[in-house]
Amino acid sequence: MNRISSRHILSISDLMHQDIELILDTADSLKEILARPIKKVPPLRGRTVVNLFFEPSTRTRLSFELAAKRLSADTVSVAAAASSVVKGETLIDTARNVEAMRPDVIVLRHSCSGAPHLMANYVKTAAVINAGDGMNEHPTQALLDLFTVKEHFGRLSGLKVAIIGDIAHSRVAHSDILAFTKMGADVFVSGAATMFPVMIETMGARVVPRPEEAIEGADVVMALRIQKERQGGRSLIPSVREYAAVFGLTSERMRLAKPGAVVMHPGPINRGVEMAPELADGPYSVILDQVTNGVAVRMAILSLILPEDHLTSL
Amino acid sequence: MRPIFLQNARILDPSCDMDEKGHILVVDGKIAGTGGGIAAPEDAVSIDLHGLWAAPGLIDMHVHLREPGEEYKETIETGTAAAAAGGFSAVACMPNTNPVNDSSAVTRFIIERARATGSAKVYPVAAVTKGLKGEELAEFQDLMLAGAIAFSDDGNPVSDPGMMRLALQYATGFGALLISHAEERGLSRGRFLNEGRVSTMLGLSGIPSAAEDIAVFRDVRLAEFVGARLHVAHVSTKGTVDIIREAKAKGVKVTAETAPHYFSLTEDAVIGYNTNAKMNPPLRREEDRLAIIEGLMDCTIDAIATDHAPHSRLEKEIEFELAANGIIGLETAVPLALELFRQSFLSPLDVIRCLSSNPAGILRVKGGSLKAGGDADICVIDPEAEFSVTRENLRSRSCNTPFLGKVLKGRAVLTLLDGLPVHNLLGVVF
Ligand SMILES: [Zn+2]
């Protein structure tokens, strides 16, 4: 089996085009396992995956746990307090202590951007997978988004992808912009002007102030979760009401999209804010497919990131 | 003590615009003569400095020595040893110690520790406000009598413009100098590096240049209004350079310093979440870096000061957002400043001017000159010597520098403090 070129999965930018192709193809072949009555295969038997979650998460943590279990790996999940300074033990100490117990993979979710990169600099043998760091990246989410879109359309290249929401503070948006543009899609972002990080164009996204312009002719429309309080107690928007009125994804706005377009959301959804209630469950929605595919994509990543001699056959 | 005769050096004395081959005679800790026409007394230690530069002992007007309070990062002893190794014979140390230097007792403590353990002259900068809190003025008169040479809340801005105005106004009564750490916290709080391409790439909240520009503009206008002397610390933006240039043209009594990292590096140094490139103000864009070099070339920026800010691994080997601001600079300043000469931006004499006579003039302290009669504080530089920046080679107690692991060109090879060698790589026995 081919391997991916990067030892850790920290950022989409560390992955080459063919790495992403390989992950998506592998996920495609593994997804079938999830439909079996006995959803377990042996390739990671005897391997250990530690999920270190310094930030609350239900979906991502469950997804990683199930992915590891489906491949027969042993998994342990730890929910830790967020601030290393307050706890007295630094992230590096934690990493070294966890690694001393010889896990093969450490899956890290942390509220600080760059925390997985820091950890990767100090672990010697384990592979580190970024399960979301601050407002930086969430690469496995982007990979499952790619998978879901490719599964639906049969391709990624040439598609128009609209992402609507708080781009500046969304690690999902950050990874999705990098991932979709790398695979040849055109990414348009929209949201309140306070929600764009400076020079976002350098990441490959087109910024449009009106959501209609982003949605028009789009194949994929993704809404991001809106939270009111951001940035030192200052809200980026006057009210959720105004946001919903101007940027909320509605059936009417979706009519601007290309026929057959899909609606995505990284979850959890604030129904009635960034997305009209009927859309999430409507015919456009692939939101639950995203969740299912998350397990398959994470299975693919786990099986590709371990050194080959560690694997028994699928 | 035998006289010292430094011969055949390229003598760089910015106090009298001297750049010529010659000798320096040191007798009893004082400079007895400088120039071509002087001869060595029979009992002198003669040192041939062919190919080397002899300059006034360098003066770093912005360092953090961490004593009292954070001796695990640096002490007055190790910090001044680093100064000597970098060619500096004097440093001005900022008051954000623990306790804060906002009382004559702390000022006297620093001066006494420097006398007992130091390898450089130490000039304490005292706090503008008690506890650096920005609420109540510190006792300027008392602090000056104890030996404070300027006032700054460095590390913090004086956030309230009314308080800054009071401080500047009060200072005029004593002819005291205020050093501004110019930062509008409303724009910088909870942010970690320059706001721009790199902050977006790394998913970190950035500090806009405007946070500095606005604060500098405010302080310059206030100084102009009350007629006070203002010195702007660690200039990092093009906007600041423009504001100071304009103020100087109008006759405002403002001076400014920048640090070597602001003309050597850009925000790119932070890529990879490099906490050794995290400081406040942050590394900026290439156009800011070039504007700062222009500011040095046209004397808008008067001085090069290192903002030497030692931190241990505890503060640096952690998440970028949680890591402390600041890098050490005393031992890398000379090679980085020499790069300005190598790239033909500044003459050797102007490099030395920014590092000696200008800071001396701003702080109104002695030094920055090789004229006969002055203290024999002398720095000898080998512009070709290479310096490998490693933990072992640094005399600072900390090694938080983005230049760690790099080889830099140009180095102080001899530092004399009152005629005594405090740093000596020449292999000469005195
Ligand atoms: Zn400062």
XYZ file of C-alpha atoms and ligand atoms in Angstrom:
745
model
C 0.000 0.000 0.000
C 1.220 3.533 -0.727
C 1.897 5.818 2.209
C 1.249 9.487 2.719
C 4.309 11.691 2.631
C 3.849 13.396 5.969
C 4.588 11.717 9.305
C 1.949 13.762 11.136
C -1.358 15.262 10.029
C -1.067 18.830 11.281
C -2.207 20.967 8.393
C -3.727 20.507 4.963
C -0.711 22.350 3.597
C 1.545 19.461 4.699
C -0.364 17.082 2.428
C 0.389 16.770 -1.248
C -2.282 16.373 -3.883
C -1.577 12.651 -4.206
C -1.697 12.207 -0.405
C -5.218 13.576 -0.412
C -6.196 11.363 -3.359
C -4.843 8.362 -1.488
C -6.725 9.217 1.699
C -9.979 9.683 -0.221
C -9.521 6.440 -2.189
C -8.677 4.516 0.960
C -11.684 5.964 2.764
C -13.828 4.900 -0.178
C -12.725 1.290 0.170
C -13.049 1.345 3.966
C -16.504 2.898 4.027
C -18.018 -0.442 3.033
C -16.935 -1.861 6.409
C -19.273 0.574 8.149
C -22.230 -1.051 6.392
C -21.327 -4.590 7.483
C -23.202 -6.239 10.339
C -19.866 -6.793 12.107
C -18.058 -3.493 11.658
C -14.572 -4.523 12.596
C -11.425 -5.442 10.663
C -8.012 -6.335 12.063
C -5.337 -4.112 10.462
C -4.554 -2.008 13.545
C -4.742 -4.870 16.027
C -2.260 -4.209 18.831
C -1.913 -0.534 17.904
C -2.865 2.209 20.335
C -4.531 5.510 19.569
C -4.702 8.122 22.336
C -7.258 10.887 21.929
C -6.137 13.923 23.909
C -8.942 16.449 23.965
C -8.118 19.708 25.697
C -11.376 21.167 24.453
C -14.849 19.711 24.702
C -15.963 17.779 21.644
C -18.569 15.092 21.149
C -18.632 14.474 17.454
C -14.956 14.558 16.514
C -13.902 12.524 19.530
C -16.538 9.876 18.924
C -15.614 9.761 15.262
C -11.919 9.174 16.009
C -12.744 6.566 18.665
C -15.018 4.622 16.354
C -12.547 4.858 13.470
C -9.809 3.349 15.648
C -12.092 0.624 17.035
C -13.352 -0.377 13.585
C -9.725 -1.076 12.682
C -9.174 -3.033 15.927
C -6.841 -0.493 17.526
C -6.971 0.081 21.267
C -8.129 3.589 22.017
C -8.054 5.714 25.108
C -9.620 9.135 25.278
C -8.573 11.764 27.760
C -10.418 15.002 28.343
C -7.876 17.362 29.860
C -8.073 20.881 31.266
C -7.311 23.459 28.635
C -4.625 25.609 30.181
C -1.263 23.961 30.670
C -0.070 26.988 32.623
C -2.835 26.674 35.193
C -2.382 22.933 35.534
C 1.365 23.241 36.012
C 2.167 20.549 33.478
C 3.160 21.836 30.076
C 1.879 20.411 26.828
C 5.363 19.086 26.141
C 5.417 17.269 29.489
C 2.026 15.813 28.702
C 3.230 14.722 25.275
C 6.333 13.066 26.695
C 4.375 11.295 29.410
C 1.784 10.021 26.982
C 4.466 8.911 24.564
C 6.309 7.075 27.334
C 3.334 4.680 27.337
C 4.090 3.924 23.681
C 0.969 4.873 21.784
C 1.226 4.752 18.010
C -0.953 7.757 17.347
C -1.856 10.821 19.414
C -4.977 12.652 18.297
C -4.914 16.170 19.721
C -7.670 18.747 20.052
C -6.501 21.981 21.675
C -7.738 25.548 22.047
C -4.354 27.027 21.057
C -3.429 27.357 17.393
C -0.222 25.447 16.730
C -0.491 23.123 19.746
C -0.263 19.962 17.580
C 2.786 21.411 15.793
C 4.419 21.989 19.176
C 3.621 18.445 20.255
C 4.902 16.996 16.982
C 8.238 18.705 17.593
C 8.704 16.804 20.837
C 7.321 13.311 20.275
C 9.823 10.836 18.914
C 7.843 7.866 17.649
C 4.116 8.577 17.768
C 2.280 10.240 14.909
C 0.281 13.348 15.835
C -3.098 14.022 14.234
C -4.564 17.498 14.580
C -8.215 17.193 15.595
C -8.673 20.964 15.674
C -6.276 23.607 17.011
C -7.612 26.979 18.092
C -8.780 28.921 15.083
C -6.076 27.423 12.901
C -7.027 24.134 11.270
C -9.159 21.041 11.436
C -7.613 18.987 8.640
C -9.567 15.747 9.152
C -12.824 17.701 8.910
C -11.682 19.174 5.596
C -10.749 15.717 4.327
C -14.168 14.331 5.213
C -15.734 17.343 3.506
C -13.711 16.609 0.380
C -14.753 12.982 0.560
C -18.429 13.859 0.919
C -18.341 16.242 -2.028
C -16.376 13.866 -4.207
C -18.719 11.018 -3.316
C -21.664 13.171 -4.374
C -20.297 14.760 -7.538
C -17.661 12.227 -8.561
C -15.037 14.964 -8.741
C -13.668 18.012 -6.929
C -11.936 19.908 -9.698
C -13.941 22.747 -11.205
C -16.632 22.819 -8.537
C -17.699 26.102 -6.981
C -17.684 25.970 -3.187
C -19.275 28.730 -1.093
C -18.419 29.036 2.606
C -20.555 31.468 4.599
C -19.780 32.525 8.153
C -17.035 33.638 10.525
C -14.078 32.721 8.342
C -11.525 34.363 10.640
C -12.326 32.242 13.658
C -13.183 28.999 11.912
C -10.533 26.296 11.749
C -12.889 24.342 9.507
C -13.053 27.191 7.008
C -9.276 27.547 7.096
C -8.686 23.853 6.329
C -11.516 23.684 3.796
C -10.197 26.663 1.843
C -6.767 25.043 1.637
C -8.159 21.592 0.839
C -10.731 22.504 -1.808
C -8.397 24.898 -3.638
C -5.624 22.291 -3.570
C -7.986 19.839 -5.276
C -8.935 22.327 -7.982
C -12.246 23.699 -6.691
C -13.018 27.434 -6.617
C -13.729 28.643 -3.107
C -15.807 31.741 -2.419
C -16.197 33.004 1.141
C -18.793 35.390 2.473
C -19.896 36.735 5.812
C -19.900 39.972 7.761
C -16.823 42.036 6.857
C -15.593 41.673 10.446
C -15.406 37.921 9.899
C -12.659 37.917 7.269
C -9.046 37.583 8.358
C -6.682 39.989 6.607
C -5.218 38.780 3.339
C -7.450 35.720 3.240
C -7.007 35.776 -0.567
C -3.437 34.544 -0.028
C -4.962 31.222 1.021
C -6.731 30.931 -2.298
C -10.260 32.041 -1.423
C -12.285 34.715 -3.216
C -13.926 37.110 -0.770
C -17.380 38.418 -1.626
C -19.351 40.657 0.725
C -22.812 39.420 -0.288
C -23.683 35.763 0.327
C -25.813 35.720 -2.830
C -22.703 36.244 -4.921
C -20.978 33.306 -3.265
C -23.998 31.025 -3.559
C -24.867 31.888 -7.151
C -23.988 28.913 -9.333
C -22.325 27.078 -6.437
C -22.166 23.299 -6.312
C -21.448 23.240 -2.592
C -22.749 25.675 0.009
C -21.350 25.418 3.501
C -22.624 27.395 6.469
C -20.458 27.808 9.561
C -21.689 27.897 13.119
C -22.239 31.430 14.405
C -21.435 32.298 17.982
C -22.135 35.756 19.230
C -19.267 36.524 21.611
C -15.842 36.584 19.949
C -12.598 38.529 20.197
C -12.047 40.016 23.623
C -15.714 40.267 24.479
C -16.545 42.296 21.397
C -19.146 40.808 19.128
C -18.352 40.817 15.436
C -22.011 41.371 14.565
C -24.717 43.620 16.018
C -27.120 40.729 16.541
C -27.757 37.144 15.575
C -31.019 38.413 14.119
C -29.278 40.727 11.686
C -26.755 38.057 10.784
C -29.515 35.556 10.040
C -31.327 38.131 7.914
C -28.295 39.045 5.809
C -26.193 35.878 5.737
C -28.427 33.022 6.915
C -28.758 30.157 4.492
C -32.391 29.976 3.366
C -34.271 28.032 0.726
C -34.624 31.259 -1.194
C -30.884 31.905 -1.238
C -30.246 28.244 -2.110
C -32.282 28.713 -5.287
C -29.341 30.763 -6.584
C -27.111 27.701 -6.369
C -26.604 25.312 -9.237
C -29.366 22.683 -9.565
C -28.292 19.638 -7.595
C -26.104 21.682 -5.226
C -25.489 20.354 -1.728
C -25.641 22.034 1.679
C -22.961 21.249 4.241
C -22.307 22.186 7.836
C -19.457 21.099 10.119
C -21.871 21.000 13.072
C -23.218 21.588 15.581
C -25.941 23.632 13.845
C -27.670 26.683 15.270
C -30.912 26.118 13.442
C -32.511 29.365 12.393
C -29.269 31.340 12.629
C -26.760 30.351 9.977
C -29.169 27.909 8.377
C -32.943 27.822 8.053
C -34.374 24.841 9.988
C -35.801 23.113 6.939
C -32.515 23.195 5.010
C -30.526 20.983 7.340
C -32.983 18.142 6.846
C -33.937 19.034 3.304
C -33.068 17.404 0.014
C -29.949 19.524 -0.465
C -28.417 18.443 2.820
C -25.450 16.056 3.029
C -24.805 16.971 6.663
C -25.382 13.462 8.026
C -23.303 11.986 5.204
C -20.484 14.202 6.468
C -20.794 12.591 9.881
C -20.795 9.032 8.512
C -17.918 9.783 6.161
C -15.958 11.251 9.046
C -15.474 7.777 10.455
C -14.362 6.325 7.102
C -11.937 9.165 6.417
C -10.421 8.914 9.893
C -10.069 5.145 9.424
C -8.182 5.876 6.214
C -5.917 8.401 7.930
C -5.145 6.061 10.842
C -4.334 3.195 8.533
C -2.132 5.322 6.258
C -0.210 7.196 8.908
C 1.254 4.158 10.667
C 4.470 2.679 9.280
C 3.736 -0.133 6.875
C 5.334 -2.892 8.934
C 2.856 -2.086 11.677
C -0.048 -3.235 9.575
C -1.638 -6.559 9.071
C -3.646 -6.767 5.907
C -7.066 -5.305 5.449
C 47.627 48.759 36.157
C 49.836 48.997 33.043
C 48.808 51.423 30.321
C 47.124 49.853 27.265
C 48.117 50.861 23.778
C 45.647 49.857 21.065
C 47.448 50.357 17.785
C 46.688 50.376 14.080
C 42.935 50.149 14.505
C 40.291 51.711 12.313
C 39.142 54.262 14.872
C 35.449 55.059 14.767
C 34.498 57.908 17.079
C 31.053 59.268 16.171
C 31.327 62.018 18.820
C 33.812 63.825 16.571
C 33.064 62.098 13.242
C 36.433 60.381 13.294
C 36.976 57.429 10.971
C 40.714 56.932 10.516
C 43.546 54.581 11.188
C 45.275 55.256 14.503
C 45.939 54.339 18.102
C 44.294 54.713 21.482
C 46.222 55.028 24.704
C 44.577 54.044 27.954
C 46.097 55.081 31.252
C 44.548 54.486 34.665
C 41.163 53.545 33.251
C 40.896 56.739 31.188
C 41.525 57.484 27.555
C 44.832 59.378 27.450
C 44.890 59.978 23.731
C 43.371 58.931 20.414
C 44.726 59.374 16.902
C 47.711 58.839 14.661
C 50.342 60.861 16.439
C 50.488 59.231 19.840
C 53.156 56.827 21.029
C 53.171 53.950 23.512
C 54.786 54.372 26.904
C 57.500 51.781 27.541
C 55.549 49.753 30.095
C 52.311 49.648 28.039
C 50.539 46.493 26.944
C 50.551 46.980 23.179
C 47.870 45.322 21.103
C 47.935 45.377 17.351
C 44.402 45.882 16.016
C 45.215 45.790 12.328
C 42.002 45.067 10.393
C 39.800 45.672 13.437
C 37.591 48.567 14.473
C 37.994 50.461 17.740
C 34.845 52.244 18.871
C 33.452 53.728 22.044
C 31.998 51.086 24.342
C 28.512 50.428 22.992
C 25.473 51.621 24.947
C 22.248 49.632 24.871
C 19.480 51.933 26.018
C 16.839 49.214 26.329
C 17.447 45.934 28.160
C 15.650 43.786 30.696
C 18.044 42.379 33.290
C 15.288 40.565 35.267
C 16.921 41.216 38.657
C 15.305 41.597 41.139
C 12.644 38.927 40.836
C 13.304 36.675 37.861
C 16.884 35.633 38.427
C 16.242 32.284 36.751
C 16.015 34.180 33.446
C 18.887 36.619 33.909
C 20.713 38.509 36.616
C 22.567 41.781 36.591
C 25.723 39.663 36.589
C 24.805 37.448 33.627
C 23.059 40.233 31.726
C 26.031 42.560 31.921
C 28.344 39.644 31.042
C 26.233 39.218 27.907
C 26.506 42.973 27.338
C 30.299 42.864 27.589
C 30.417 39.880 25.223
C 28.348 41.879 22.752
C 30.618 44.937 22.926
C 28.409 46.963 25.258
C 29.969 48.793 28.173
C 26.695 50.313 29.370
C 23.043 49.308 29.447
C 19.840 51.028 30.536
C 17.591 48.513 32.266
C 13.817 48.663 32.236
C 11.785 48.759 35.449
C 9.457 45.782 34.918
C 11.222 43.687 37.530
C 9.659 42.186 40.635
C 9.363 44.375 42.634
C 8.948 47.033 39.972
C 11.618 49.725 39.948
C 9.252 52.459 41.055
C 11.092 53.372 44.266
C 14.525 54.694 45.115
C 15.183 51.520 47.130
C 14.922 49.339 44.035
C 16.941 51.806 41.949
C 19.696 51.770 44.569
C 19.575 47.968 44.765
C 20.150 47.710 41.009
C 23.027 50.161 41.098
C 24.656 48.364 44.027
C 24.245 44.926 42.438
C 25.764 46.286 39.227
C 28.714 47.686 41.149
C 29.241 44.366 42.954
C 28.606 41.888 40.142
C 28.404 43.784 36.860
C 30.623 43.810 33.794
C 29.015 46.950 32.364
C 27.691 50.288 33.536
C 24.050 49.925 34.458
C 21.658 52.858 34.191
C 18.275 52.125 35.748
C 15.152 53.340 33.980
C 12.451 53.848 36.603
C 8.707 53.428 36.277
C 6.511 56.297 35.117
C 3.657 55.084 37.287
C 3.612 53.149 40.540
C 3.600 49.415 39.875
C 3.458 50.129 36.101
C -0.271 50.353 36.617
C -0.801 53.639 34.826
C -2.699 55.144 37.742
C -0.338 57.222 39.913
C 2.974 58.907 39.072
C 6.136 57.456 40.569
C 8.419 59.800 42.568
C 10.557 61.197 39.764
C 12.768 63.428 41.916
C 13.530 60.713 44.437
C 14.232 58.171 41.702
C 16.526 60.542 39.826
C 18.483 61.288 42.978
C 18.913 57.540 43.473
C 20.305 57.226 39.958
C 17.396 56.673 37.565
C 18.230 58.186 34.159
C 14.811 58.013 32.479
C 11.230 56.866 33.046
C 9.202 54.220 31.286
C 6.395 51.773 32.004
C 7.985 49.526 29.373
C 6.178 46.271 28.885
C 3.029 48.283 29.336
C 1.904 51.442 27.630
C 0.611 54.305 29.775
C -2.879 53.589 28.520
C -4.741 56.657 29.748
C -3.799 59.670 27.610
C -4.552 61.966 30.534
C -2.030 60.112 32.676
C 0.579 60.205 29.904
C 0.054 63.932 29.573
C 0.548 64.371 33.323
C 3.727 62.299 33.263
C 5.198 64.238 30.350
C 4.233 67.522 31.958
C 5.652 66.521 35.348
C 8.867 65.367 33.674
C 9.462 68.831 32.192
C 9.986 70.125 35.709
C 13.031 67.873 36.036
C 14.178 67.779 32.414
C 13.476 64.060 32.679
C 13.179 61.768 29.672
C 10.091 59.634 29.134
C 10.472 56.449 27.119
C 7.235 55.357 25.513
C 6.270 51.743 24.967
C 3.684 52.784 22.409
C 0.837 50.324 22.152
C -2.915 50.859 21.945
C -4.088 47.892 23.991
C -7.624 48.175 22.689
C -6.183 46.939 19.388
C -3.552 44.528 20.683
C -4.980 42.767 23.730
C -5.371 39.018 23.262
C -3.338 39.119 20.048
C 0.017 37.528 19.409
C 1.898 38.544 16.255
C 1.644 41.011 13.401
C -1.776 41.034 11.771
C -1.195 40.060 8.166
C -0.494 37.178 5.865
C 1.271 35.116 8.531
C -1.339 35.602 11.270
C -3.998 34.424 8.821
C -1.857 31.488 7.744
C -1.206 30.386 11.330
C -4.750 30.999 12.550
C -3.649 33.417 15.255
C -5.150 36.803 16.104
C -2.810 39.523 14.926
C -1.834 42.962 16.197
C -2.373 45.629 13.534
C 0.404 48.148 12.869
C -2.131 50.806 13.779
C -1.883 49.716 17.429
C 1.621 51.181 17.457
C 1.084 54.097 15.070
C -1.878 55.456 17.029
C -0.031 55.299 20.350
C 3.088 56.940 18.910
C 1.017 59.695 17.337
C -0.722 60.308 20.678
C 2.522 60.512 22.643
C 4.254 62.699 20.079
C 1.340 65.155 20.093
C 1.265 65.183 23.891
C 5.023 65.781 24.102
C 4.697 68.600 21.600
C 1.817 70.119 23.532
C 3.510 70.146 26.931
C 7.043 70.675 25.584
C 8.436 67.464 27.030
C 11.250 65.173 25.853
C 9.936 61.894 24.503
C 11.808 58.821 23.373
C 9.914 56.183 21.410
C 11.062 52.649 22.199
C 11.320 49.723 19.760
C 9.935 51.263 16.564
C 8.492 48.447 14.444
C 6.219 50.073 11.841
C 6.497 52.276 8.786
C 3.727 54.420 10.255
C 5.815 55.196 13.337
C 8.812 56.159 11.208
C 6.618 58.574 9.228
C 5.115 60.133 12.364
C 8.509 60.659 14.003
C 10.054 62.032 10.825
C 7.279 64.605 10.586
C 7.502 65.484 14.290
C 11.252 65.995 14.118
C 10.818 68.284 11.121
C 8.431 70.361 13.238
C 10.955 70.577 16.060
C 9.250 68.263 18.530
C 11.741 66.969 21.121
C 11.328 63.349 20.122
C 13.916 60.638 19.631
C 13.505 56.993 18.705
C 15.143 53.604 18.801
C 14.608 50.388 16.923
C 15.866 46.904 17.664
C 18.048 44.772 15.384
C 15.258 42.241 14.839
C 12.999 44.880 13.301
C 15.503 45.628 10.551
C 16.693 42.008 10.215
C 13.528 39.910 10.248
C 9.898 39.965 9.194
C 6.766 38.189 10.374
C 7.894 35.205 8.294
C 10.220 34.281 11.166
C 7.155 33.259 13.190
C 6.052 30.573 10.684
C 6.053 27.201 12.439
C 4.812 28.857 15.636
C 8.355 29.909 16.531
C 8.058 31.393 20.018
C 11.653 32.639 19.732
C 10.327 35.105 17.170
C 7.498 36.280 19.426
C 7.943 39.753 20.849
C 5.969 42.921 21.434
C 5.789 44.883 19.215
C 5.791 41.961 16.800
C 7.938 41.412 13.717
C 6.226 43.184 10.839
C 6.131 43.129 7.046
C 9.022 43.623 4.640
C 7.864 47.166 3.865
C 8.052 48.035 7.559
C 11.537 46.546 7.769
C 12.670 48.662 4.824
C 11.029 51.798 6.258
C 12.949 51.259 9.506
C 16.222 51.010 7.600
C 15.290 54.251 5.821
C 14.535 55.793 9.199
C 18.016 54.839 10.396
C 19.567 56.220 7.204
C 17.934 59.649 7.491
C 18.355 59.804 11.302
C 14.621 59.663 11.998
C 15.575 56.731 14.203
C 18.464 57.742 16.446
C 19.469 54.570 18.190
C 19.704 50.815 17.895
C 18.719 49.205 21.206
C 18.242 45.489 21.660
C 15.188 45.211 23.950
C 17.148 42.257 25.390
C 14.368 40.247 27.032
C 15.532 36.939 28.476
C 12.998 34.178 29.075
C 13.531 30.574 30.096
C 12.158 27.448 28.455
C 9.217 27.664 30.847
C 7.965 30.773 29.078
C 9.018 29.799 25.551
C 8.629 26.039 25.030
C 4.849 26.236 25.216
C 1.893 27.075 23.003
C 2.533 30.205 20.931
C -0.449 32.051 22.368
C 0.738 31.405 25.922
C 4.439 32.093 25.339
C 6.056 35.240 26.729
C 7.040 38.130 24.488
C 10.669 39.020 23.961
C 14.044 37.824 22.720
C 17.602 38.302 23.909
C 19.706 40.668 21.844
C 22.880 41.867 23.524
C 25.166 39.298 21.930
C 23.734 39.443 18.421
C 23.348 43.222 18.013
C 26.781 43.909 16.531
C 26.645 41.361 13.711
C 23.051 42.301 12.852
C 23.841 46.016 12.839
C 26.947 45.387 10.738
C 24.667 43.879 8.118
C 23.393 47.449 7.547
C 26.963 48.397 6.655
C 27.560 45.310 4.531
C 24.422 46.090 2.556
C 25.589 49.718 2.156
C 22.718 51.299 4.111
C 24.911 52.835 6.826
C 28.607 53.645 7.139
C 30.543 51.914 9.922
C 30.650 55.271 11.719
C 26.863 55.624 11.548
C 26.352 52.081 12.814
C 28.546 52.912 15.808
C 26.749 56.242 16.254
C 23.396 54.462 16.636
C 24.980 52.122 19.158
C 26.973 54.598 21.263
C 27.032 58.389 20.990
C 23.349 58.773 20.099
C 22.027 56.709 23.027
C 24.508 58.509 25.318
C 23.175 61.839 24.120
C 19.533 60.841 24.510
C 20.057 59.456 28.015
C 22.529 62.247 28.915
C 25.042 59.769 30.242
C 28.796 59.773 29.687
C 30.401 57.617 27.049
C 29.863 57.275 23.343
C 33.202 58.951 22.704
C 36.931 58.158 22.453
C 38.084 61.647 23.370
C 40.984 62.005 25.791
C 39.883 62.348 29.387
C 36.859 60.082 29.153
C 36.385 56.679 30.754
C 38.231 53.986 28.827
C 35.046 52.191 27.743
C 36.097 50.773 24.402
C 34.741 48.170 22.047
C 36.928 46.429 19.486
C 35.052 44.791 16.626
C 36.295 42.253 14.135
C 33.925 42.825 11.210
C 34.949 39.510 9.641
C 34.805 37.238 12.694
C 32.077 34.643 12.692
C 29.904 33.988 15.692
C 28.005 30.764 16.018
C 24.922 31.457 18.147
C 24.560 28.431 20.407
C 23.419 27.931 23.964
C 27.052 27.281 24.971
C 28.385 30.398 23.234
C 25.898 32.781 24.814
C 26.741 34.346 28.134
C 23.164 35.338 28.833
C 21.349 32.951 31.151
C 18.673 32.538 28.478
C 18.899 31.617 24.817
C 15.536 32.782 23.471
C 16.614 34.154 20.134
C 15.473 33.445 16.575
C 19.160 33.456 15.630
C 19.911 30.374 17.739
C 21.783 27.896 15.585
C 22.797 30.554 13.062
C 26.277 31.759 12.245
C 26.502 35.567 12.228
C 29.304 37.685 10.846
C 31.035 40.425 12.819
C 31.708 40.359 16.509
C 33.043 42.319 19.452
C 36.431 40.778 20.253
C 37.486 43.058 23.100
C 35.477 45.185 25.504
C 37.185 47.486 27.969
C 35.256 48.902 30.905
C 37.140 51.702 32.655
C 40.274 50.294 31.063
C 39.670 46.741 32.283
C 39.025 43.893 29.848
C 35.533 42.526 30.521
C 35.467 40.566 27.261
C 38.582 39.411 25.483
C 38.837 37.090 22.505
C 42.177 38.475 21.352
C 44.283 36.135 23.453
C 46.179 39.098 24.861
C 47.265 38.915 28.488
C 46.795 42.207 30.299
Zn 8.483 47.708 25.380
